[in-house]
Amino acid sequence: MSTTAEHTTTLSVVVPMYNEEAVIPIMAERLRKVLDGLDVSYEVVAVDDGSTDATAAVLVGLRRYWPQLRVIRLRRNGGHQAALTAGLHRSVGDYVVSIDADLQDPPELIKDMLDMARSQNLDIVYGVRNDRSTDTMFKRWTAVGYYRMMRGIAGNRMPHNAGDFRLLSRVTVDALRALPEQQPVYRLLVPWLGFPSGTVEYSRERRAVGVTKYPLTKMVRLAADSVTSFSAAPLRIATWLGLAGFAVCIGLVVWVLVAYFAGVTVPGWASLSVVLLFLGAVQLLCLGLLGEYVGRIFAASQGRPMFFIAYDSSEEVVVPAFEDDPVSAGQSR
Ligand code: UDP
Ligand code: MG
């Protein structure tokens, strides 16, 4: 990016996008206005997370008018965190901002984040949502539950209501890249690093266009990844349930003996069924919990990449065409 002898600060803005064709033009216009007004040279790393709509085409079209726009296309949809990972791994700036494509995070805040990071020498500046009144009731309630749980697990280092809109220094990005996480959840990993950090507040706006790309299944997966990547506490539930079950059993044995000696021999079908079902459910629950962790170990031992790059506009090389070779004629990599 900067080729001058004197080093100017460089900024990368990573934008994960999944089926965002409608919002891209508005997003690009607003973002560009902000970035062109900064005293840094920048790149915008748009990560197309295997979209099935015209996202890729819209991005490539925009590139003609916006040279700082860099397009990375993933071969398949890997999810928000995978797209973020691809963007973080490939970005080159001294500072890297990650921001959603749907304008729920105001791009204007990037200037404040950068100013704060530079003036106070911070490694991380979190965007903190102080107002979610435009989110749906369901989103707000699940968010309250999620952030409360996460603070319980990751400790109070995690700022309240900080999502994936944040600025990271190069050192921080490199530290994240060096982590061997297979299912990284950055909103937990970044606070875990504990590098010098600050926060800027903003009110969460309504999604500019389209519908959420985070259906319940993806939300549950994020929550499961968040918990299992940071705490083994759920495994202890098994121990507690086992102890509780043991206590109940002792009570039942006493009851059975008393009934036996008192000569009250009721058939007892219902109580037996209940006990059996209860124990069966507890065992399945504990097995499921173990499975979650074993699954993570399994995934980690396989070490499969989270994403596959199909195209990176910064690596674009035009191959000269040979006139008598119809296969390579007009092809570019
Ligand atoms: N996103 C992505 N891959 C996915 C789902 C979402 O890259 O599989 C992107 C999406 O395009 C957006 C960001 O992640 O830029 C946040 O998604 P969204 O706004 O739909 O989530 P919400 O704000 O509703 O939680
Ligand atoms: Mg959104």
mmCIF file of C-alpha atoms and ligand atoms in Angstrom:
data_model
loop_
_atom_site.group_PDB
_atom_site.id
_atom_site.type_symbol
_atom_site.label_atom_id
_atom_site.label_comp_id
_atom_site.label_asym_id
_atom_site.label_seq_id
_atom_site.Cartn_x
_atom_site.Cartn_y
_atom_site.Cartn_z
ATOM 1 C CA MET A 1 0.000 0.000 0.000
ATOM 2 C CA SER A 2 2.443 2.675 1.046
ATOM 3 C CA THR A 3 5.426 2.785 -1.201
ATOM 4 C CA THR A 4 6.851 6.097 -0.105
ATOM 5 C CA ALA A 5 9.981 6.113 1.966
ATOM 6 C CA GLU A 6 8.206 7.943 4.721
ATOM 7 C CA HIS A 7 5.805 5.535 6.348
ATOM 8 C CA THR A 8 2.196 6.621 6.408
ATOM 9 C CA THR A 9 -0.322 4.796 8.545
ATOM 10 C CA THR A 10 -2.326 2.223 6.657
ATOM 11 C CA LEU A 11 -5.801 1.027 7.456
ATOM 12 C CA SER A 12 -7.662 -2.093 6.368
ATOM 13 C CA VAL A 13 -11.427 -2.274 6.679
ATOM 14 C CA VAL A 14 -12.719 -5.847 6.636
ATOM 15 C CA VAL A 15 -16.358 -6.278 5.608
ATOM 16 C CA PRO A 16 -17.806 -9.807 5.610
ATOM 17 C CA MET A 17 -20.692 -10.096 3.172
ATOM 18 C CA TYR A 18 -23.190 -12.824 2.607
ATOM 19 C CA ASN A 19 -25.911 -12.150 0.040
ATOM 20 C CA GLU A 20 -25.672 -8.401 0.520
ATOM 21 C CA GLU A 21 -26.124 -7.269 -3.116
ATOM 22 C CA ALA A 22 -28.773 -4.722 -2.179
ATOM 23 C CA VAL A 23 -26.844 -2.967 0.555
ATOM 24 C CA ILE A 24 -23.375 -2.817 -1.018
ATOM 25 C CA PRO A 25 -23.823 0.353 -3.111
ATOM 26 C CA ILE A 26 -25.177 2.359 -0.147
ATOM 27 C CA MET A 27 -22.574 0.911 2.180
ATOM 28 C CA ALA A 28 -19.741 1.642 -0.257
ATOM 29 C CA GLU A 29 -20.810 5.248 -0.706
ATOM 30 C CA ARG A 30 -20.978 5.946 3.013
ATOM 31 C CA LEU A 31 -17.799 4.078 3.817
ATOM 32 C CA ARG A 32 -15.840 5.713 1.039
ATOM 33 C CA LYS A 33 -16.794 9.180 2.170
ATOM 34 C CA VAL A 34 -15.414 8.412 5.625
ATOM 35 C CA LEU A 35 -12.236 6.709 4.459
ATOM 36 C CA ASP A 36 -11.349 9.299 1.818
ATOM 37 C CA GLY A 37 -11.530 11.916 4.556
ATOM 38 C CA LEU A 38 -8.908 10.207 6.728
ATOM 39 C CA ASP A 39 -5.207 11.028 6.687
ATOM 40 C CA VAL A 40 -4.254 7.399 6.069
ATOM 41 C CA SER A 41 -3.946 5.211 3.031
ATOM 42 C CA TYR A 42 -6.454 2.394 3.156
ATOM 43 C CA GLU A 43 -7.808 -0.774 1.630
ATOM 44 C CA VAL A 44 -11.330 -2.109 2.005
ATOM 45 C CA VAL A 45 -11.277 -5.891 2.176
ATOM 46 C CA ALA A 46 -14.723 -7.072 1.124
ATOM 47 C CA VAL A 47 -14.991 -10.783 1.911
ATOM 48 C CA ASP A 48 -17.741 -12.384 -0.107
ATOM 49 C CA ASP A 49 -18.673 -15.363 2.030
ATOM 50 C CA GLY A 50 -19.827 -17.623 -0.804
ATOM 51 C CA SER A 51 -22.877 -15.521 -1.633
ATOM 52 C CA THR A 52 -25.469 -16.961 -3.965
ATOM 53 C CA ASP A 53 -26.763 -13.606 -5.182
ATOM 54 C CA ALA A 54 -24.997 -10.911 -7.199
ATOM 55 C CA THR A 55 -22.724 -9.776 -4.353
ATOM 56 C CA ALA A 56 -19.557 -10.824 -6.202
ATOM 57 C CA ALA A 57 -20.574 -9.105 -9.432
ATOM 58 C CA VAL A 58 -21.576 -5.891 -7.645
ATOM 59 C CA LEU A 59 -18.222 -5.807 -5.843
ATOM 60 C CA VAL A 60 -16.188 -6.404 -8.962
ATOM 61 C CA GLY A 61 -18.174 -3.670 -10.704
ATOM 62 C CA LEU A 62 -17.481 -1.230 -7.870
ATOM 63 C CA ARG A 63 -13.771 -1.887 -8.056
ATOM 64 C CA ARG A 64 -13.565 -0.047 -11.329
ATOM 65 C CA TYR A 65 -14.426 3.213 -9.595
ATOM 66 C CA TRP A 66 -12.884 2.470 -6.249
ATOM 67 C CA PRO A 67 -9.318 1.166 -6.570
ATOM 68 C CA GLN A 68 -8.923 0.825 -2.805
ATOM 69 C CA LEU A 69 -11.637 -1.805 -2.786
ATOM 70 C CA ARG A 70 -10.192 -5.282 -2.603
ATOM 71 C CA VAL A 71 -12.452 -8.263 -3.196
ATOM 72 C CA ILE A 72 -11.859 -11.663 -1.671
ATOM 73 C CA ARG A 73 -14.278 -14.383 -2.589
ATOM 74 C CA LEU A 74 -14.594 -17.577 -0.552
ATOM 75 C CA ARG A 75 -15.499 -20.771 -2.326
ATOM 76 C CA ARG A 76 -18.355 -21.544 -0.005
ATOM 77 C CA ASN A 77 -20.322 -20.017 2.826
ATOM 78 C CA GLY A 78 -18.317 -20.573 5.976
ATOM 79 C CA GLY A 79 -20.184 -18.190 8.272
ATOM 80 C CA HIS A 80 -19.504 -14.743 9.674
ATOM 81 C CA GLN A 81 -16.499 -15.711 11.828
ATOM 82 C CA ALA A 82 -14.871 -17.652 8.974
ATOM 83 C CA ALA A 83 -15.290 -14.675 6.657
ATOM 84 C CA LEU A 84 -13.823 -12.415 9.324
ATOM 85 C CA THR A 85 -10.895 -14.796 9.699
ATOM 86 C CA ALA A 86 -10.214 -14.693 5.974
ATOM 87 C CA GLY A 87 -10.305 -10.896 6.058
ATOM 88 C CA LEU A 88 -8.058 -10.614 9.110
ATOM 89 C CA HIS A 89 -5.547 -13.081 7.694
ATOM 90 C CA ARG A 90 -5.250 -11.259 4.392
ATOM 91 C CA SER A 91 -5.479 -7.638 5.468
ATOM 92 C CA VAL A 92 -2.222 -5.712 5.488
ATOM 93 C CA GLY A 93 -2.976 -2.448 7.312
ATOM 94 C CA ASP A 94 -1.297 -1.120 10.466
ATOM 95 C CA TYR A 95 -4.827 -0.980 11.827
ATOM 96 C CA VAL A 96 -7.666 -3.273 10.882
ATOM 97 C CA VAL A 97 -11.325 -2.400 11.410
ATOM 98 C CA SER A 98 -14.017 -5.052 11.047
ATOM 99 C CA ILE A 99 -17.508 -3.834 10.281
ATOM 100 C CA ASP A 100 -20.821 -5.384 9.180
ATOM 101 C CA ALA A 101 -22.002 -4.771 5.648
ATOM 102 C CA ASP A 102 -25.556 -3.823 6.557
ATOM 103 C CA LEU A 103 -24.749 -0.368 8.000
ATOM 104 C CA GLN A 104 -25.891 -1.345 11.484
ATOM 105 C CA ASP A 105 -22.434 -0.222 12.540
ATOM 106 C CA PRO A 106 -21.936 3.403 11.455
ATOM 107 C CA PRO A 107 -18.767 3.758 9.311
ATOM 108 C CA GLU A 108 -18.331 7.333 10.607
ATOM 109 C CA LEU A 109 -17.157 5.841 13.891
ATOM 110 C CA ILE A 110 -14.017 4.493 12.226
ATOM 111 C CA LYS A 111 -12.478 7.954 12.458
ATOM 112 C CA ASP A 112 -13.097 8.100 16.210
ATOM 113 C CA MET A 113 -11.675 4.617 16.651
ATOM 114 C CA LEU A 114 -8.541 5.457 14.730
ATOM 115 C CA ASP A 115 -8.026 8.789 16.512
ATOM 116 C CA MET A 116 -8.446 7.095 19.872
ATOM 117 C CA ALA A 117 -6.073 4.251 19.043
ATOM 118 C CA ARG A 118 -3.386 6.605 17.797
ATOM 119 C CA SER A 119 -3.643 9.280 20.444
ATOM 120 C CA GLN A 120 -3.767 6.853 23.372
ATOM 121 C CA ASN A 121 -1.559 4.197 21.818
ATOM 122 C CA LEU A 122 -4.216 1.497 22.087
ATOM 123 C CA ASP A 123 -4.225 -1.917 20.451
ATOM 124 C CA ILE A 124 -7.979 -2.445 20.497
ATOM 125 C CA VAL A 125 -10.919 -0.073 20.246
ATOM 126 C CA TYR A 126 -14.302 -1.743 20.715
ATOM 127 C CA GLY A 127 -17.471 -0.395 19.227
ATOM 128 C CA VAL A 128 -20.000 -0.711 22.018
ATOM 129 C CA ARG A 129 -23.723 -0.654 21.342
ATOM 130 C CA ASN A 130 -25.419 1.566 23.865
ATOM 131 C CA ASP A 131 -28.801 1.412 22.222
ATOM 132 C CA ARG A 132 -30.370 -1.547 20.471
ATOM 133 C CA SER A 133 -33.875 -0.165 20.274
ATOM 134 C CA THR A 134 -33.953 -0.767 16.532
ATOM 135 C CA ASP A 135 -33.237 -4.479 16.929
ATOM 136 C CA THR A 136 -36.138 -6.889 17.166
ATOM 137 C CA MET A 137 -37.373 -7.932 20.592
ATOM 138 C CA PHE A 138 -36.074 -11.461 19.944
ATOM 139 C CA LYS A 139 -32.624 -10.204 18.967
ATOM 140 C CA ARG A 140 -32.441 -8.016 22.066
ATOM 141 C CA TRP A 141 -33.434 -10.732 24.482
ATOM 142 C CA THR A 142 -31.095 -13.297 22.981
ATOM 143 C CA ALA A 143 -28.333 -10.675 22.995
ATOM 144 C CA VAL A 144 -28.876 -9.921 26.690
ATOM 145 C CA GLY A 145 -28.673 -13.642 27.491
ATOM 146 C CA TYR A 146 -25.642 -14.166 25.274
ATOM 147 C CA TYR A 147 -23.593 -11.268 26.627
ATOM 148 C CA ARG A 148 -24.452 -12.087 30.222
ATOM 149 C CA MET A 149 -23.347 -15.681 29.702
ATOM 150 C CA MET A 150 -20.182 -14.597 27.911
ATOM 151 C CA ARG A 151 -19.190 -12.194 30.642
ATOM 152 C CA GLY A 152 -19.712 -14.976 33.149
ATOM 153 C CA ILE A 153 -17.416 -17.197 31.134
ATOM 154 C CA ALA A 154 -14.800 -14.845 29.738
ATOM 155 C CA GLY A 155 -14.692 -12.573 32.755
ATOM 156 C CA ASN A 156 -15.309 -8.870 33.001
ATOM 157 C CA ARG A 157 -12.549 -8.098 30.561
ATOM 158 C CA MET A 158 -15.183 -8.468 27.917
ATOM 159 C CA PRO A 159 -16.864 -5.127 27.353
ATOM 160 C CA HIS A 160 -20.644 -5.152 27.522
ATOM 161 C CA ASN A 161 -22.385 -5.387 24.176
ATOM 162 C CA ALA A 162 -19.271 -5.304 22.015
ATOM 163 C CA GLY A 163 -19.892 -7.197 18.798
ATOM 164 C CA ASP A 164 -17.601 -7.505 15.818
ATOM 165 C CA PHE A 165 -17.289 -3.799 15.071
ATOM 166 C CA ARG A 166 -13.831 -2.933 16.367
ATOM 167 C CA LEU A 167 -10.393 -1.672 15.499
ATOM 168 C CA LEU A 168 -7.307 -3.816 16.008
ATOM 169 C CA SER A 169 -3.658 -2.907 15.737
ATOM 170 C CA ARG A 170 -1.337 -4.931 13.543
ATOM 171 C CA VAL A 171 0.196 -6.533 16.650
ATOM 172 C CA THR A 172 -3.254 -7.669 17.763
ATOM 173 C CA VAL A 173 -4.174 -9.069 14.364
ATOM 174 C CA ASP A 174 -0.902 -10.980 14.205
ATOM 175 C CA ALA A 175 -1.507 -12.339 17.711
ATOM 176 C CA LEU A 176 -4.965 -13.541 16.644
ATOM 177 C CA ARG A 177 -3.582 -15.091 13.492
ATOM 178 C CA ALA A 178 -1.058 -17.036 15.526
ATOM 179 C CA LEU A 179 -3.767 -18.675 17.647
ATOM 180 C CA PRO A 180 -4.527 -22.237 16.561
ATOM 181 C CA GLU A 181 -8.292 -21.825 17.087
ATOM 182 C CA GLN A 182 -10.445 -23.873 14.730
ATOM 183 C CA GLN A 183 -13.704 -22.103 15.557
ATOM 184 C CA PRO A 184 -12.588 -18.640 16.604
ATOM 185 C CA VAL A 185 -15.129 -16.365 18.248
ATOM 186 C CA TYR A 186 -13.414 -13.018 17.995
ATOM 187 C CA ARG A 187 -15.651 -11.154 20.401
ATOM 188 C CA LEU A 188 -14.235 -13.461 23.096
ATOM 189 C CA LEU A 189 -10.711 -13.961 21.802
ATOM 190 C CA VAL A 190 -9.944 -10.264 21.451
ATOM 191 C CA PRO A 191 -10.835 -9.406 25.078
ATOM 192 C CA TRP A 192 -8.993 -12.533 26.171
ATOM 193 C CA LEU A 193 -5.775 -11.099 24.683
ATOM 194 C CA GLY A 194 -6.127 -8.299 27.215
ATOM 195 C CA PHE A 195 -4.135 -5.767 25.174
ATOM 196 C CA PRO A 196 -4.574 -2.048 25.950
ATOM 197 C CA SER A 197 -8.057 -1.154 24.811
ATOM 198 C CA GLY A 198 -10.669 1.559 24.694
ATOM 199 C CA THR A 199 -14.310 1.778 23.700
ATOM 200 C CA VAL A 200 -16.422 4.095 21.599
ATOM 201 C CA GLU A 201 -20.188 4.006 21.977
ATOM 202 C CA TYR A 202 -22.777 4.057 19.252
ATOM 203 C CA SER A 203 -26.395 3.289 18.825
ATOM 204 C CA ARG A 204 -27.152 0.286 16.713
ATOM 205 C CA GLU A 205 -29.000 1.298 13.613
ATOM 206 C CA ARG A 206 -31.579 -0.673 11.717
ATOM 207 C CA ARG A 207 -30.296 -2.941 8.944
ATOM 208 C CA ALA A 208 -30.221 -0.682 5.867
ATOM 209 C CA VAL A 209 -31.572 -3.219 3.383
ATOM 210 C CA GLY A 210 -32.538 -6.870 3.389
ATOM 211 C CA VAL A 211 -33.004 -9.359 6.179
ATOM 212 C CA THR A 212 -30.616 -10.740 8.766
ATOM 213 C CA LYS A 213 -28.105 -13.309 7.548
ATOM 214 C CA TYR A 214 -27.974 -14.740 11.052
ATOM 215 C CA PRO A 215 -30.793 -17.263 11.377
ATOM 216 C CA LEU A 216 -31.369 -19.021 14.685
ATOM 217 C CA THR A 217 -29.181 -21.963 13.663
ATOM 218 C CA LYS A 218 -26.163 -19.699 13.160
ATOM 219 C CA MET A 219 -26.877 -17.900 16.442
ATOM 220 C CA VAL A 220 -26.992 -21.213 18.326
ATOM 221 C CA ARG A 221 -23.756 -22.288 16.700
ATOM 222 C CA LEU A 222 -22.052 -19.057 17.685
ATOM 223 C CA ALA A 223 -23.270 -19.468 21.267
ATOM 224 C CA ALA A 224 -22.121 -23.113 21.406
ATOM 225 C CA ASP A 225 -18.708 -22.215 19.975
ATOM 226 C CA SER A 226 -18.442 -19.325 22.416
ATOM 227 C CA VAL A 227 -19.118 -21.446 25.476
ATOM 228 C CA THR A 228 -17.117 -24.503 24.551
ATOM 229 C CA SER A 229 -14.097 -22.500 23.389
ATOM 230 C CA PHE A 230 -13.803 -20.684 26.678
ATOM 231 C CA SER A 231 -15.019 -22.879 29.469
ATOM 232 C CA ALA A 232 -15.133 -26.462 30.604
ATOM 233 C CA ALA A 233 -17.753 -25.498 33.203
ATOM 234 C CA PRO A 234 -20.625 -27.234 31.358
ATOM 235 C CA LEU A 235 -18.790 -30.523 31.850
ATOM 236 C CA ARG A 236 -19.164 -30.022 35.579
ATOM 237 C CA ILE A 237 -22.939 -30.096 35.146
ATOM 238 C CA ALA A 238 -22.476 -33.845 34.674
ATOM 239 C CA THR A 239 -20.835 -34.148 38.079
ATOM 240 C CA TRP A 240 -23.554 -32.134 39.790
ATOM 241 C CA LEU A 241 -26.329 -34.062 38.093
ATOM 242 C CA GLY A 242 -24.617 -37.301 39.093
ATOM 243 C CA LEU A 243 -24.430 -36.182 42.717
ATOM 244 C CA ALA A 244 -28.054 -35.048 42.684
ATOM 245 C CA GLY A 245 -29.103 -38.354 41.142
ATOM 246 C CA PHE A 246 -27.170 -40.215 43.827
ATOM 247 C CA ALA A 247 -28.936 -38.278 46.591
ATOM 248 C CA VAL A 248 -32.325 -38.985 45.026
ATOM 249 C CA CYS A 249 -31.431 -42.681 44.797
ATOM 250 C CA ILE A 250 -30.560 -42.885 48.480
ATOM 251 C CA GLY A 251 -33.898 -41.259 49.310
ATOM 252 C CA LEU A 252 -35.677 -43.783 47.090
ATOM 253 C CA VAL A 253 -33.876 -46.746 48.665
ATOM 254 C CA VAL A 254 -34.976 -45.590 52.125
ATOM 255 C CA TRP A 255 -38.525 -45.156 50.851
ATOM 256 C CA VAL A 256 -38.542 -48.628 49.247
ATOM 257 C CA LEU A 257 -37.241 -50.272 52.430
ATOM 258 C CA VAL A 258 -39.811 -48.485 54.586
ATOM 259 C CA ALA A 259 -42.603 -49.476 52.196
ATOM 260 C CA TYR A 260 -41.355 -53.054 52.139
ATOM 261 C CA PHE A 261 -41.296 -53.435 55.926
ATOM 262 C CA ALA A 262 -44.633 -51.649 56.273
ATOM 263 C CA GLY A 263 -46.078 -54.185 53.835
ATOM 264 C CA VAL A 264 -47.320 -51.524 51.412
ATOM 265 C CA THR A 265 -46.336 -53.179 48.134
ATOM 266 C CA VAL A 266 -47.877 -50.888 45.532
ATOM 267 C CA PRO A 267 -47.163 -51.765 41.886
ATOM 268 C CA GLY A 268 -44.992 -48.630 41.492
ATOM 269 C CA TRP A 269 -44.950 -48.606 37.719
ATOM 270 C CA ALA A 270 -45.216 -44.826 37.347
ATOM 271 C CA SER A 271 -42.450 -43.975 39.799
ATOM 272 C CA LEU A 272 -40.112 -46.501 38.213
ATOM 273 C CA SER A 273 -40.725 -45.117 34.731
ATOM 274 C CA VAL A 274 -40.079 -41.603 35.903
ATOM 275 C CA VAL A 275 -36.801 -42.585 37.545
ATOM 276 C CA LEU A 276 -35.694 -44.509 34.460
ATOM 277 C CA LEU A 277 -36.580 -41.688 32.070
ATOM 278 C CA PHE A 278 -34.885 -39.146 34.299
ATOM 279 C CA LEU A 279 -31.672 -41.129 34.520
ATOM 280 C CA GLY A 280 -31.736 -41.805 30.779
ATOM 281 C CA ALA A 281 -32.150 -38.100 30.038
ATOM 282 C CA VAL A 282 -29.348 -37.123 32.398
ATOM 283 C CA GLN A 283 -26.993 -39.624 30.809
ATOM 284 C CA LEU A 284 -27.796 -38.435 27.304
ATOM 285 C CA LEU A 285 -27.298 -34.824 28.350
ATOM 286 C CA CYS A 286 -23.893 -35.580 29.807
ATOM 287 C CA LEU A 287 -22.889 -37.596 26.758
ATOM 288 C CA GLY A 288 -23.957 -34.705 24.553
ATOM 289 C CA LEU A 289 -21.825 -32.310 26.568
ATOM 290 C CA LEU A 290 -18.831 -34.588 26.312
ATOM 291 C CA GLY A 291 -19.512 -34.883 22.606
ATOM 292 C CA GLU A 292 -19.322 -31.098 22.176
ATOM 293 C CA TYR A 293 -15.824 -31.017 23.592
ATOM 294 C CA VAL A 294 -14.654 -34.209 21.902
ATOM 295 C CA GLY A 295 -15.950 -32.720 18.659
ATOM 296 C CA ARG A 296 -13.815 -29.641 19.190
ATOM 297 C CA ILE A 297 -10.746 -31.747 19.912
ATOM 298 C CA PHE A 298 -11.510 -33.773 16.803
ATOM 299 C CA ALA A 299 -11.821 -30.668 14.640
ATOM 300 C CA ALA A 300 -8.609 -29.259 16.107
ATOM 301 C CA SER A 301 -6.707 -32.486 15.413
ATOM 302 C CA GLN A 302 -7.908 -32.490 11.815
ATOM 303 C CA GLY A 303 -6.701 -28.930 11.396
ATOM 304 C CA ARG A 304 -8.862 -28.299 8.351
ATOM 305 C CA PRO A 305 -8.871 -24.726 7.070
ATOM 306 C CA MET A 306 -11.901 -22.608 7.904
ATOM 307 C CA PHE A 307 -12.189 -21.100 4.484
ATOM 308 C CA PHE A 308 -11.076 -21.561 0.904
ATOM 309 C CA ILE A 309 -10.147 -18.541 -1.158
ATOM 310 C CA ALA A 310 -11.615 -18.555 -4.638
ATOM 311 C CA TYR A 311 -10.341 -15.138 -5.670
ATOM 312 C CA ASP A 312 -8.398 -12.233 -4.270
ATOM 313 C CA SER A 313 -8.391 -9.123 -6.429
ATOM 314 C CA SER A 314 -5.011 -8.078 -5.044
ATOM 315 C CA GLU A 315 -3.468 -11.183 -6.585
ATOM 316 C CA GLU A 316 -5.018 -10.607 -9.958
ATOM 317 C CA VAL A 317 -2.575 -11.355 -12.744
ATOM 318 C CA VAL A 318 -3.569 -10.987 -16.353
ATOM 319 C CA VAL A 319 -2.211 -13.892 -18.371
ATOM 320 C CA PRO A 320 -1.433 -12.968 -21.980
ATOM 321 C CA ALA A 321 -3.656 -14.891 -24.354
ATOM 322 C CA PHE A 322 -2.229 -17.055 -27.114
ATOM 323 C CA GLU A 323 -4.078 -16.637 -30.370
ATOM 324 C CA ASP A 324 -4.052 -20.290 -31.401
ATOM 325 C CA ASP A 325 -4.912 -21.678 -27.975
ATOM 326 C CA PRO A 326 -8.664 -21.426 -27.414
ATOM 327 C CA VAL A 327 -8.398 -22.643 -23.805
ATOM 328 C CA SER A 328 -6.138 -19.941 -22.465
ATOM 329 C CA ALA A 329 -7.347 -17.259 -24.857
ATOM 330 C CA GLY A 330 -8.825 -14.384 -22.888
ATOM 331 C CA GLN A 331 -8.307 -16.089 -19.565
ATOM 332 C CA SER A 332 -7.069 -14.338 -16.528
ATOM 333 C CA ARG A 333 -6.292 -15.837 -13.185
HETATM 334 N N1 UDP B 1 -22.367 -12.714 7.255
HETATM 335 C C1 UDP B 1 -21.396 -13.499 6.624
HETATM 336 N N2 UDP B 1 -21.625 -14.847 6.506
HETATM 337 C C2 UDP B 1 -22.752 -15.455 7.009
HETATM 338 C C3 UDP B 1 -23.704 -14.634 7.694
HETATM 339 C C4 UDP B 1 -23.485 -13.265 7.804
HETATM 340 O O1 UDP B 1 -20.379 -13.002 6.158
HETATM 341 O O2 UDP B 1 -22.878 -16.661 6.875
HETATM 342 C C5 UDP B 1 -22.121 -11.253 7.365
HETATM 343 C C6 UDP B 1 -23.284 -10.373 6.882
HETATM 344 O O3 UDP B 1 -23.228 -10.150 5.493
HETATM 345 C C7 UDP B 1 -23.072 -9.109 7.689
HETATM 346 C C8 UDP B 1 -22.481 -9.629 8.988
HETATM 347 O O4 UDP B 1 -21.980 -10.944 8.735
HETATM 348 O O5 UDP B 1 -22.127 -8.244 7.088
HETATM 349 C C9 UDP B 1 -23.515 -9.682 10.106
HETATM 350 O O6 UDP B 1 -24.653 -10.387 9.669
HETATM 351 P P1 UDP B 1 -26.134 -9.834 9.895
HETATM 352 O O7 UDP B 1 -26.151 -8.358 9.771
HETATM 353 O O8 UDP B 1 -27.055 -10.578 8.987
HETATM 354 O O9 UDP B 1 -26.387 -10.274 11.402
HETATM 355 P P2 UDP B 1 -27.235 -9.485 12.503
HETATM 356 O O10 UDP B 1 -26.813 -8.053 12.466
HETATM 357 O O11 UDP B 1 -28.664 -9.660 12.114
HETATM 358 O O12 UDP B 1 -26.878 -10.164 13.772
HETATM 359 MG MG MG B 2 -26.798 -6.890 10.899
#
